[in-house]
GROMACS .gro file of C-alpha atoms in nm:
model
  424
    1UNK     CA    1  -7.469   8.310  12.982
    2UNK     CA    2  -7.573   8.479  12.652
    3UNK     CA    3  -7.575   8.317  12.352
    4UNK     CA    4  -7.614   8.370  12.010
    5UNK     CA    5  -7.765   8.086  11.773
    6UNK     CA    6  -7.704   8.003  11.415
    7UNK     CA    7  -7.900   7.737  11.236
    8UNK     CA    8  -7.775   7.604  10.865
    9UNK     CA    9  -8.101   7.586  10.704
   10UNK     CA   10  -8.006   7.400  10.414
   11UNK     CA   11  -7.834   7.158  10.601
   12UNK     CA   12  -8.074   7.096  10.924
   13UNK     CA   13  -8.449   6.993  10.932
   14UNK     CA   14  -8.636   7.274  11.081
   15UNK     CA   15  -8.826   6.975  11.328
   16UNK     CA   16  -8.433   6.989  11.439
   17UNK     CA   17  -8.328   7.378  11.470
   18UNK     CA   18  -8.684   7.442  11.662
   19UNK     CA   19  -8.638   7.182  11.908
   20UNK     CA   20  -8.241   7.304  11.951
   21UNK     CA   21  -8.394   7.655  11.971
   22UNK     CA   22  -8.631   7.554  12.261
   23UNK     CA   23  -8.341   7.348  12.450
   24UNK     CA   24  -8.097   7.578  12.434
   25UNK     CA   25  -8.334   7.882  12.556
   26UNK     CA   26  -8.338   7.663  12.858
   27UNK     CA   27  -7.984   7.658  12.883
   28UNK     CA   28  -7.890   8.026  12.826
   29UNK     CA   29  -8.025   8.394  12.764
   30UNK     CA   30  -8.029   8.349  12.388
   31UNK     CA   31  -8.067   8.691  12.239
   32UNK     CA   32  -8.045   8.654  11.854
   33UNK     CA   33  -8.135   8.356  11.639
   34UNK     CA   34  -8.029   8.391  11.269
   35UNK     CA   35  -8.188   8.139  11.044
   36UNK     CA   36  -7.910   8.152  10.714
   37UNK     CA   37  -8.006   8.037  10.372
   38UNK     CA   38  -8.100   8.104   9.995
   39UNK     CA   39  -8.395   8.196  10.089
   40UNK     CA   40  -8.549   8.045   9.753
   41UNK     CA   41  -8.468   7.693   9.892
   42UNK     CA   42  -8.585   7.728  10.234
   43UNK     CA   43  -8.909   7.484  10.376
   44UNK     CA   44  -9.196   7.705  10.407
   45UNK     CA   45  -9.175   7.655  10.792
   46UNK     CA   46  -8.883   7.842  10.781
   47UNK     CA   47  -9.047   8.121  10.615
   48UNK     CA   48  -9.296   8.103  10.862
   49UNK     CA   49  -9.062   8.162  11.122
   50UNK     CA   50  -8.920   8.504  11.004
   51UNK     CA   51  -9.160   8.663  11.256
   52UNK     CA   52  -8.982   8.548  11.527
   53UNK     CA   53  -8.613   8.513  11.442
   54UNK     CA   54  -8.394   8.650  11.171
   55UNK     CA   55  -8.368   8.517  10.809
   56UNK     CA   56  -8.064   8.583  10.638
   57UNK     CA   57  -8.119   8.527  10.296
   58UNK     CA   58  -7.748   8.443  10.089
   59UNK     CA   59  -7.887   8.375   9.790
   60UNK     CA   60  -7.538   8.491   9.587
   61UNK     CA   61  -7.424   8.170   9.460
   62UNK     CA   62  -7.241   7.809   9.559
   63UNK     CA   63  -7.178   7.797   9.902
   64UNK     CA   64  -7.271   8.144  10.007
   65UNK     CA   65  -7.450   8.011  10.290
   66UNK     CA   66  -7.170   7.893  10.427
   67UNK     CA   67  -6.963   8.188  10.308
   68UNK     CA   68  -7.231   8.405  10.501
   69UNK     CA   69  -7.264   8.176  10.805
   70UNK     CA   70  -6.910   8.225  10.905
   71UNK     CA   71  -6.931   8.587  10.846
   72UNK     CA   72  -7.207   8.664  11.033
   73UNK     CA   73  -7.068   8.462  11.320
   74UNK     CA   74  -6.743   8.678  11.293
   75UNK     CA   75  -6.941   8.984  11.296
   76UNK     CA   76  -7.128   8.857  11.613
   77UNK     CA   77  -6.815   8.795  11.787
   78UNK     CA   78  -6.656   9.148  11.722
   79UNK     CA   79  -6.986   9.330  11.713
   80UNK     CA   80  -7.154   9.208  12.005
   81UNK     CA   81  -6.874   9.129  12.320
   82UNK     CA   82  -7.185   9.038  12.555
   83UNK     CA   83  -7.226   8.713  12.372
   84UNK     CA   84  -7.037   8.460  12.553
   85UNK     CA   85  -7.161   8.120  12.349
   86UNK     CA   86  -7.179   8.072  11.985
   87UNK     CA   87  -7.453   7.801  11.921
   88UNK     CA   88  -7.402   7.605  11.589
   89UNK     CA   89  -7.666   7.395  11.428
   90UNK     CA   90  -7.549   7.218  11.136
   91UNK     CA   91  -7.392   6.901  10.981
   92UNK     CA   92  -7.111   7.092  10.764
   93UNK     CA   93  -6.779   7.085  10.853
   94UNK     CA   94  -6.675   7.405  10.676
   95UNK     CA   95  -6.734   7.632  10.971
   96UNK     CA   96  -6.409   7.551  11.112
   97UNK     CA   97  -6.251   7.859  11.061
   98UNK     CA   98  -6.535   8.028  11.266
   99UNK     CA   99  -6.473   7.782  11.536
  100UNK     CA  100  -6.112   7.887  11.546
  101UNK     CA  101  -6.162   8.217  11.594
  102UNK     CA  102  -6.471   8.229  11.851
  103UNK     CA  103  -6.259   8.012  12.068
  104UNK     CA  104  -5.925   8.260  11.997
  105UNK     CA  105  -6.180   8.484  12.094
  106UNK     CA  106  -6.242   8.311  12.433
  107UNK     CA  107  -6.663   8.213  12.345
  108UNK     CA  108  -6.758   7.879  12.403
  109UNK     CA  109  -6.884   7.696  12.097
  110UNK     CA  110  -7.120   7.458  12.079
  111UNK     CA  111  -7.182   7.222  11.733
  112UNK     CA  112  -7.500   7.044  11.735
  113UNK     CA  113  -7.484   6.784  11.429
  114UNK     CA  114  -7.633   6.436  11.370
  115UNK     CA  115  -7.320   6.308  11.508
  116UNK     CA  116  -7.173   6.107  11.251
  117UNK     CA  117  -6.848   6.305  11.204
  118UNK     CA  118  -6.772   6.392  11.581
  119UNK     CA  119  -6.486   6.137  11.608
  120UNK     CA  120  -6.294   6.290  11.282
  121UNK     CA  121  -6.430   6.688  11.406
  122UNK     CA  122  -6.235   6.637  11.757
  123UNK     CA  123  -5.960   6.508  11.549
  124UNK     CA  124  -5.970   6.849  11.352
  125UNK     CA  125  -6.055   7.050  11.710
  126UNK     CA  126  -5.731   6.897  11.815
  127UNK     CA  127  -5.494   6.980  11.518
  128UNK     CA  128  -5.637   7.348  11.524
  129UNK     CA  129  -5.505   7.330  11.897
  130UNK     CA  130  -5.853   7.418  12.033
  131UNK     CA  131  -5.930   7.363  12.394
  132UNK     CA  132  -6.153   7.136  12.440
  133UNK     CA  133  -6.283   7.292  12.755
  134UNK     CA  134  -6.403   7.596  12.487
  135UNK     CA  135  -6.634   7.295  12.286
  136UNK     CA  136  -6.952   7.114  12.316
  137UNK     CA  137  -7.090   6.877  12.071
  138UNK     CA  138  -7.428   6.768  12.036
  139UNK     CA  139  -7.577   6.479  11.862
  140UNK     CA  140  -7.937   6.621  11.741
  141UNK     CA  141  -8.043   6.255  11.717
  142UNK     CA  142  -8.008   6.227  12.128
  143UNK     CA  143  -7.884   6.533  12.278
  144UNK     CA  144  -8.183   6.799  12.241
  145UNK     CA  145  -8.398   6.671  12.575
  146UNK     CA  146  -8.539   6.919  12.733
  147UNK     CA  147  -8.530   6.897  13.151
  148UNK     CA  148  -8.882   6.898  13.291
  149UNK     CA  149  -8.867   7.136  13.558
  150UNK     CA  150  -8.831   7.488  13.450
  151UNK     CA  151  -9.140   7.681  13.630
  152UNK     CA  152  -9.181   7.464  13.916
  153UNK     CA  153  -8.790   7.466  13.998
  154UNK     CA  154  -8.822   7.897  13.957
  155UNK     CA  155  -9.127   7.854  14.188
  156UNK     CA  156  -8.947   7.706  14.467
  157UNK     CA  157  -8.668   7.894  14.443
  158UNK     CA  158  -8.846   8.259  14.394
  159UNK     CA  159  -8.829   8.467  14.700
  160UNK     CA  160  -9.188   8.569  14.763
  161UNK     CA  161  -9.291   8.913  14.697
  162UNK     CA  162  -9.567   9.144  14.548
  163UNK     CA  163  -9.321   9.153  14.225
  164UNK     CA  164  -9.288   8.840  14.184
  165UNK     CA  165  -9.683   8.713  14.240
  166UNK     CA  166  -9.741   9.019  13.971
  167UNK     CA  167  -9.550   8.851  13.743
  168UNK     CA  168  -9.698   8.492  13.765
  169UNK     CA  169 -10.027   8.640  13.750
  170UNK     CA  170  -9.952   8.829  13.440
  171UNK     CA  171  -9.791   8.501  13.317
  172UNK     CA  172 -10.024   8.294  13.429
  173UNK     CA  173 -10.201   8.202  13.095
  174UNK     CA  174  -9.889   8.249  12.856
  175UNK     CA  175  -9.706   7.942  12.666
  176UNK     CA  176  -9.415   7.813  12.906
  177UNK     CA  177  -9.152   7.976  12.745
  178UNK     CA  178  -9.240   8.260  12.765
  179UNK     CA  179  -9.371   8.267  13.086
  180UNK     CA  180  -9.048   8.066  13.235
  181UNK     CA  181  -8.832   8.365  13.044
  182UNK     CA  182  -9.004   8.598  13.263
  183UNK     CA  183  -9.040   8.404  13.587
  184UNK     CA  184  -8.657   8.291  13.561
  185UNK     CA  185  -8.535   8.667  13.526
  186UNK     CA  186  -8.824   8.820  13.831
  187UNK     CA  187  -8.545   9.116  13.963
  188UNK     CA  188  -8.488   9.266  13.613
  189UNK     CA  189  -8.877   9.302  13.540
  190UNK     CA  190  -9.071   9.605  13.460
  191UNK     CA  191  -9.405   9.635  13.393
  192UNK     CA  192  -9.517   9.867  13.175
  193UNK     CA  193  -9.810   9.934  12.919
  194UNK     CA  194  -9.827   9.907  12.533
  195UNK     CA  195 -10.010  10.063  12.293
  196UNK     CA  196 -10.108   9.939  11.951
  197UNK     CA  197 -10.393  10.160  11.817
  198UNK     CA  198 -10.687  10.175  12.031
  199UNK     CA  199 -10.569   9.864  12.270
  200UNK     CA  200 -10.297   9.934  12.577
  201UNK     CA  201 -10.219   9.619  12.791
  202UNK     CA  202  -9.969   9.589  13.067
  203UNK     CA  203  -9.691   9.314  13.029
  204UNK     CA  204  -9.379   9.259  13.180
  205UNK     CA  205  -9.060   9.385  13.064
  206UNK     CA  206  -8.679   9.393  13.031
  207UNK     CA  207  -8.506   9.682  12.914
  208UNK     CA  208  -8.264   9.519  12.622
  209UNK     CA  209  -8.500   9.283  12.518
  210UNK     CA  210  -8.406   9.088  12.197
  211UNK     CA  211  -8.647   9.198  11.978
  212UNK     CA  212  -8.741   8.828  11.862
  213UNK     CA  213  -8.846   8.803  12.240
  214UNK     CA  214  -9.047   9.095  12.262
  215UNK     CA  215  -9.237   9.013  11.958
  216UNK     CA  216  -9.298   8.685  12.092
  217UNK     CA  217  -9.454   8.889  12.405
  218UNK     CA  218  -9.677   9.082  12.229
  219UNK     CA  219  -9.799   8.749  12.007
  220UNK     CA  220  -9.852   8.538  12.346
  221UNK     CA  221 -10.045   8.881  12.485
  222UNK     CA  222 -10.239   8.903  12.176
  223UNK     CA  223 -10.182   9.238  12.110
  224UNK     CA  224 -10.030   9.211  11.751
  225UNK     CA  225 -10.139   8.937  11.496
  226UNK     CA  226  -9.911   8.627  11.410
  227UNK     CA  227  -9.810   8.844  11.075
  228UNK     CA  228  -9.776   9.183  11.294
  229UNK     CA  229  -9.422   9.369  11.348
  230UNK     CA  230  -9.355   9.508  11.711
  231UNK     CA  231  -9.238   9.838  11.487
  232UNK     CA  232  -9.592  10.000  11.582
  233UNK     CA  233  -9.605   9.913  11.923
  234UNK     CA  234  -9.241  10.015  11.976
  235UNK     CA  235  -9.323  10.328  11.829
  236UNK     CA  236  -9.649  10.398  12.009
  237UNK     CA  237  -9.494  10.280  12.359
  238UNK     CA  238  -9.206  10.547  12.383
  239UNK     CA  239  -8.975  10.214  12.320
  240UNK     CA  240  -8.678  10.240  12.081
  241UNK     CA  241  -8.491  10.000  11.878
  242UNK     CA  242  -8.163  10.015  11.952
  243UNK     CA  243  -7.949   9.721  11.712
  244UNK     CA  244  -8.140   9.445  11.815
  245UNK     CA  245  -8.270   9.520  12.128
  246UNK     CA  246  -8.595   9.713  12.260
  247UNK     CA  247  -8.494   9.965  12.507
  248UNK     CA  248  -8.723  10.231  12.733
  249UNK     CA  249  -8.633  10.633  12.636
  250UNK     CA  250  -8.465  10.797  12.903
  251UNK     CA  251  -8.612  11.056  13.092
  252UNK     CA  252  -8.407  11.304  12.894
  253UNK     CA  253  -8.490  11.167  12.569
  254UNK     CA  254  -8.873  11.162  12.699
  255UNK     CA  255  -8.818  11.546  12.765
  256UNK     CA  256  -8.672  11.636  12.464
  257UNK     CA  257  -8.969  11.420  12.303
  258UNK     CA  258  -9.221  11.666  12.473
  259UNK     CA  259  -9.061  11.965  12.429
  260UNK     CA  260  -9.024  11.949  12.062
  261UNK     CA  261  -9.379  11.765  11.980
  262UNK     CA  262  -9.225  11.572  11.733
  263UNK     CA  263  -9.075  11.182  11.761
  264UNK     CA  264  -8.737  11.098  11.723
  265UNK     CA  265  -8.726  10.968  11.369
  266UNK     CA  266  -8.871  11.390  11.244
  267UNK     CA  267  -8.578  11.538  11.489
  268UNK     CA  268  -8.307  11.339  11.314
  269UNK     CA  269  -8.427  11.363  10.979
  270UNK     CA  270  -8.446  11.770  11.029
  271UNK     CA  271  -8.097  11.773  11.201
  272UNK     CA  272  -7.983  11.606  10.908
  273UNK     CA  273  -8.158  11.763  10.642
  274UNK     CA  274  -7.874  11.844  10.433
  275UNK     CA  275  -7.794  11.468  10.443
  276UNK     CA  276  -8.084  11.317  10.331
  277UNK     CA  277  -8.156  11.104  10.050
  278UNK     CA  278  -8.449  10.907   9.908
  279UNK     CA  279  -8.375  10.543   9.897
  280UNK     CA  280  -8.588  10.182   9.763
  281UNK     CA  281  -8.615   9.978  10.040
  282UNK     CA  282  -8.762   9.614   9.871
  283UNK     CA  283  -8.988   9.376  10.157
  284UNK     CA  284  -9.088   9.046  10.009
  285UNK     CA  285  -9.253   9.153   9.689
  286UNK     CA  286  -9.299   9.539   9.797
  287UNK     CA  287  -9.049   9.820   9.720
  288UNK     CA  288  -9.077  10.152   9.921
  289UNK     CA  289  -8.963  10.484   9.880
  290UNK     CA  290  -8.792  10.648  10.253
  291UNK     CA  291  -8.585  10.882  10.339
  292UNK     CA  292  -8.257  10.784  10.469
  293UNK     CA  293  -7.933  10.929  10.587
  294UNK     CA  294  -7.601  10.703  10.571
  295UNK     CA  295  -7.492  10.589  10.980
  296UNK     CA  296  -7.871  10.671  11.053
  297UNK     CA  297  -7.899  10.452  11.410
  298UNK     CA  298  -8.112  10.138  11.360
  299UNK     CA  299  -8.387  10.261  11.574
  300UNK     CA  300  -8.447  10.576  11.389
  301UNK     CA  301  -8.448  10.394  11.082
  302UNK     CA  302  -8.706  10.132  11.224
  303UNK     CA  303  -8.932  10.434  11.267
  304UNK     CA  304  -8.887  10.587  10.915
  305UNK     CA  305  -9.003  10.266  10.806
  306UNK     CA  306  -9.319  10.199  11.008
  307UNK     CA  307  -9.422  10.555  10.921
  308UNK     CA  308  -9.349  10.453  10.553
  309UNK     CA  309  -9.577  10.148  10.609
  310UNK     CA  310  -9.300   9.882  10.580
  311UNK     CA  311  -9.356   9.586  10.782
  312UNK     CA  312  -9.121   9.320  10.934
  313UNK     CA  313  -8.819   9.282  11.111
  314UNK     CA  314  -8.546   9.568  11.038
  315UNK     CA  315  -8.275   9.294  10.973
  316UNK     CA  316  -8.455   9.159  10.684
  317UNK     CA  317  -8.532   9.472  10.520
  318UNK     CA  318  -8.162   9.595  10.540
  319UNK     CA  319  -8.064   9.265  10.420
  320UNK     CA  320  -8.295   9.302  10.099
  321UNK     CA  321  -8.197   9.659  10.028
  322UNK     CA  322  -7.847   9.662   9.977
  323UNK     CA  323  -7.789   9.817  10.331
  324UNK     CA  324  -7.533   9.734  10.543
  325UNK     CA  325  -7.599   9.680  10.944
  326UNK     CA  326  -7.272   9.779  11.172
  327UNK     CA  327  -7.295   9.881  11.540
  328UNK     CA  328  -7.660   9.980  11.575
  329UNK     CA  329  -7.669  10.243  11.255
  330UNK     CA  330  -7.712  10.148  10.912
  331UNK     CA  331  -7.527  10.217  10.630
  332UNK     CA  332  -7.514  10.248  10.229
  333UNK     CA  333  -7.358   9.956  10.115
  334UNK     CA  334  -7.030   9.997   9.945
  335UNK     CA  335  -7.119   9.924   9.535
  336UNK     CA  336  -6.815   9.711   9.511
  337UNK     CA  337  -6.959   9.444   9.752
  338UNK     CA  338  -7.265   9.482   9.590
  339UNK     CA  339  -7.115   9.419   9.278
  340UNK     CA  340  -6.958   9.102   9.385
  341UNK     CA  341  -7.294   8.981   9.557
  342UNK     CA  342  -7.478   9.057   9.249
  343UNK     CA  343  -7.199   8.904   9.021
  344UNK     CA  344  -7.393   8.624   8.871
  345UNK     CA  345  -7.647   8.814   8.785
  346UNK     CA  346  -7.410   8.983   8.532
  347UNK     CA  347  -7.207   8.732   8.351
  348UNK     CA  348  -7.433   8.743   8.066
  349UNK     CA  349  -7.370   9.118   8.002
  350UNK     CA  350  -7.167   9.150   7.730
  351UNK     CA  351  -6.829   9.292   7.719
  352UNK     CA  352  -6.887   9.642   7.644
  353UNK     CA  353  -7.109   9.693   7.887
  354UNK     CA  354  -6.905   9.563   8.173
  355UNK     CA  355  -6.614   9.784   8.073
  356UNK     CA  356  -6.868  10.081   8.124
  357UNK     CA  357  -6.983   9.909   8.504
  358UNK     CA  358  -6.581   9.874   8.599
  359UNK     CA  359  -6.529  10.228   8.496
  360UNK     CA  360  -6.783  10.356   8.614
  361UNK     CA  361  -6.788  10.115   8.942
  362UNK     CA  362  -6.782  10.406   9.190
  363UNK     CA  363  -7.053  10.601   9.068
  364UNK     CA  364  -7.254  10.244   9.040
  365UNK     CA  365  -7.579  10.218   9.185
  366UNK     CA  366  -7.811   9.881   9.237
  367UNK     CA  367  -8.155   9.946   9.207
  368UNK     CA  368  -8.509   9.798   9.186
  369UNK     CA  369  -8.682   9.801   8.872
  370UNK     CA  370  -8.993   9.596   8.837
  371UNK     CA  371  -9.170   9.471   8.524
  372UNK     CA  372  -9.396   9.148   8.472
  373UNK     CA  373  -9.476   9.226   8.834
  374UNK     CA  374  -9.091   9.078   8.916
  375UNK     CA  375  -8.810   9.333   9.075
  376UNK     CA  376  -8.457   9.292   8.970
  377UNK     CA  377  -8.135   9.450   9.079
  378UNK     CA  378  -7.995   9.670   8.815
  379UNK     CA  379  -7.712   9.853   8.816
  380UNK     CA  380  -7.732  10.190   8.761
  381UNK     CA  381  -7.514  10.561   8.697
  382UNK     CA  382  -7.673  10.887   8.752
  383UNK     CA  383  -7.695  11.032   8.460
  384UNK     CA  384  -7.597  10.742   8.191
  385UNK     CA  385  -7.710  10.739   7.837
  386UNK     CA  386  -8.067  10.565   7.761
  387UNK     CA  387  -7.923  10.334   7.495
  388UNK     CA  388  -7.697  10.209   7.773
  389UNK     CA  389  -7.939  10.173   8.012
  390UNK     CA  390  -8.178   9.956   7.811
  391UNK     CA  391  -7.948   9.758   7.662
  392UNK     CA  392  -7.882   9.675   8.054
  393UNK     CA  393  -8.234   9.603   8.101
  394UNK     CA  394  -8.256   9.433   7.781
  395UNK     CA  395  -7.955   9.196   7.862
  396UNK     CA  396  -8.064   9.149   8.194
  397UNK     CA  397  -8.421   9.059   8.076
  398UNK     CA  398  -8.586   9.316   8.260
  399UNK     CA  399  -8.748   9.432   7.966
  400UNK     CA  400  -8.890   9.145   7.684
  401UNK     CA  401  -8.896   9.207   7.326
  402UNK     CA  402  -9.154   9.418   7.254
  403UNK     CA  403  -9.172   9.640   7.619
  404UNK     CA  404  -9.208  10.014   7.587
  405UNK     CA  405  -8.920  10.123   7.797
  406UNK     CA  406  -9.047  10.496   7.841
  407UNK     CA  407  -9.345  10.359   8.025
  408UNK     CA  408  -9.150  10.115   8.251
  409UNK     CA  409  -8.922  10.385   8.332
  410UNK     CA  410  -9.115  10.647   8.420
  411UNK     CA  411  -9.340  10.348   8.639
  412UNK     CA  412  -8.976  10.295   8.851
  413UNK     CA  413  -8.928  10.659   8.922
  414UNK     CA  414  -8.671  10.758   8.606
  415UNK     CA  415  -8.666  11.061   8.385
  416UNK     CA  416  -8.490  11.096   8.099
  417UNK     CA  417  -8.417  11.410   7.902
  418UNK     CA  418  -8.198  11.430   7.596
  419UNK     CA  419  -8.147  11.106   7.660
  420UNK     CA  420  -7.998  11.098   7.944
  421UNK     CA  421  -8.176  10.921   8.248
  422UNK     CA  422  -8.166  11.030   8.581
  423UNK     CA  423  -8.349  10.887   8.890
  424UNK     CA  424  -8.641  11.143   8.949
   0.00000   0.00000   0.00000
């Protein structure tokens, strides 16, 4: 069964969500694992792990972690049908609501928490009128073991054949979770070869692999580094990134690949030349400058950006950019969710200038400006007045005291003429 896994960071000890990770791998064909928290709080082995699974950061206030927990679940559910279990890690009980409606939904749900409040949460399960035959719960303190078969159970029951003692050769000297992903799905293997620069290695392959997966592949076949994307490999392999999941081209797509000399991402972006803007995409402390096109499909835009020389997984740039992910393309996101994300951030503006934001709100723009060697989120109207603009910045803090804001605008890609400033 394929399952999706959510782990409350600021509610579970990452000792915890790794070893749930690793049991419930055994269990199903997890393809996503989305690590959700303000991302300024998380343990640094957290951070660590945003190679190999997603980090959402929510950092938009009290609760948002929750908020953004149940949402992304609720996305999952409508977004991706394939995923029959919902996986749960955390000791809240405000995810009810997202319970409710992956079992309406017909997924099975299962809650891992320390246990303590399982008596009163199947009292809850109950008055929602959930069926229990939808619900697993999981005490982290003793449910987590992990059976001790895995390879040698595939072994005995693998039907011998030339694939299959490929495979376990290939595998041989790989950790055993990765090998035992491998050995447990033998039929739907490929083998192909990867390039990344100057090495090509053959490994096994699934076309769909999560992406998390396939990272982990190239890691455990030491062709990229521990800090390395799979965007450069994907792109040098005639792979694509398609949502999530790495996919082979098509022997028409391969074709139309040869026949016009240039790769996919220079096609699209010349098809849709008339639709093509420049946007800021921000990763970790970096901000880059791409070209984008609103609904440009996921893998495209994971090309643009390892051309650009942005690193990391697609997710978590979208997520820091004010992007918007929705059924494999990505989007602009719409300024009046941005405006609530970034609301904090602007009850200390002062009255005045707020009235020009909610008039203006659909010509509003959020976007980087860095000084002090710190980025902010501004908001911004092509085309506003320069006293406006840096009495934003000024009330914001973006600018101290005694900054020259001619210099720190033209250093963030603004022009201004007769006072008026306009992104150049």
């Amino acid at each position: 069964m394929i399952a999706h896994i959510f782990i409350d960071a600021e509610n579970v000890k990452p000792e915890i969500a790794f070893k749930a990770i690793e049991k419930f791998r055994y269990d199903y064909d997890v393809v996503t694992v989305d690590i959700i928290g303000k991302q300024e709080v998380l343990s640094q082995k957290y951070l660590d792990a945003g190679r190999t699974y997603r980090i959402q950061n929510c950092d938009y206030g009290k609760n948002s972690a929750d908020t953004w927990l149940c949402t992304e679940i609720a996305k999952t559910i409508f977004e991706q049908p394939a995923v029959e279990v919902i996986i749960l890690v955390s000791s809240d009980r405000d995810f009810l609501p997202a319970i409710k409606l992956a079992t309406d939904q017909n997924r099975k749900v299962i809650v891992v928490s320390n246990g303590v409040g399982h008596k009163n949460l199947k009292a809850m399960l109950y008055d929602l009128r959930i069926s229990p035959d939808l619900i697993e719960l999981v005490d982290f303190r003793s449910g987590l073991t992990i059976p001790k078969k895995g390879l040698n159970e595939v072994m005995e029951n693998a039907q011998p054949s030339g694939q299959f003692e490929k495979l376990f050769k290939l595998c041989a000297n790989l950790p055993p979770n990765t090998k035992n992903f491998y050995l447990k799905r033998a039929s739907q293997v490929k083998f192909i070869f990867v390039k990344n620069g100057d090495r090509l290695a053959e490994i096994p392959f699934i076309n769909g692999i999560n992406l998390s997966t396939f990272t982990n592949t190239l890691f455990d076949f030491k062709i990229i580094g521990k800090n390395d994307s799979a965007a450069a490999v994907i792109a040098e392999s005639f792979l694509k990134l398609v949502g999530n999941s790495v996919c082979l081209y098509t022997e028409d797509e391969l074709s139309q690949l040869d026949e016009s000399g240039k790769d996919p991402a220079t096609n699209f972006l010349d098809e849709h030349a008339a639709e093509v803007k420049t946007v800021f995409v921000k990763r970790g402390d970096k901000i880059y400058e791409v070209p984008f096109v609103d609904g440009i499909p996921a893998d495209i835009f994971a090309l643009i950006l390892k051309k650009s020389g942005v690193t990391g997984d697609i997710q978590s740039v979208v997520a820091e950019s004010f992007l918007d992910s929705r059924g494999g393309k990505i989007y602009f996101r719409d300024a009046s969710e941005v405006m609530s994300y970034v609301e904090p951030e602007l009850k200390n503006l002062s009255p005045d200038v707020k009235k020009f934001l909610q008039e203006n709100q659909p010509a509003v723009e959020f976007v980087p400006v860095t000084s002090r060697n710190v980025t902010y989120k501004v908001p911004f109207v092509d085309g506003m007045h320069l006293s406006v603009f840096v009495r934003i910045l000024h009330e914001l803090k973006v600018l101290g005291k005694n900054a020259q804001s001619p210099k720190i605008l033209a250093a963030n890609g603004f022009a201004v003429k007769d006072n008026i400033v306009r992104k150049s």
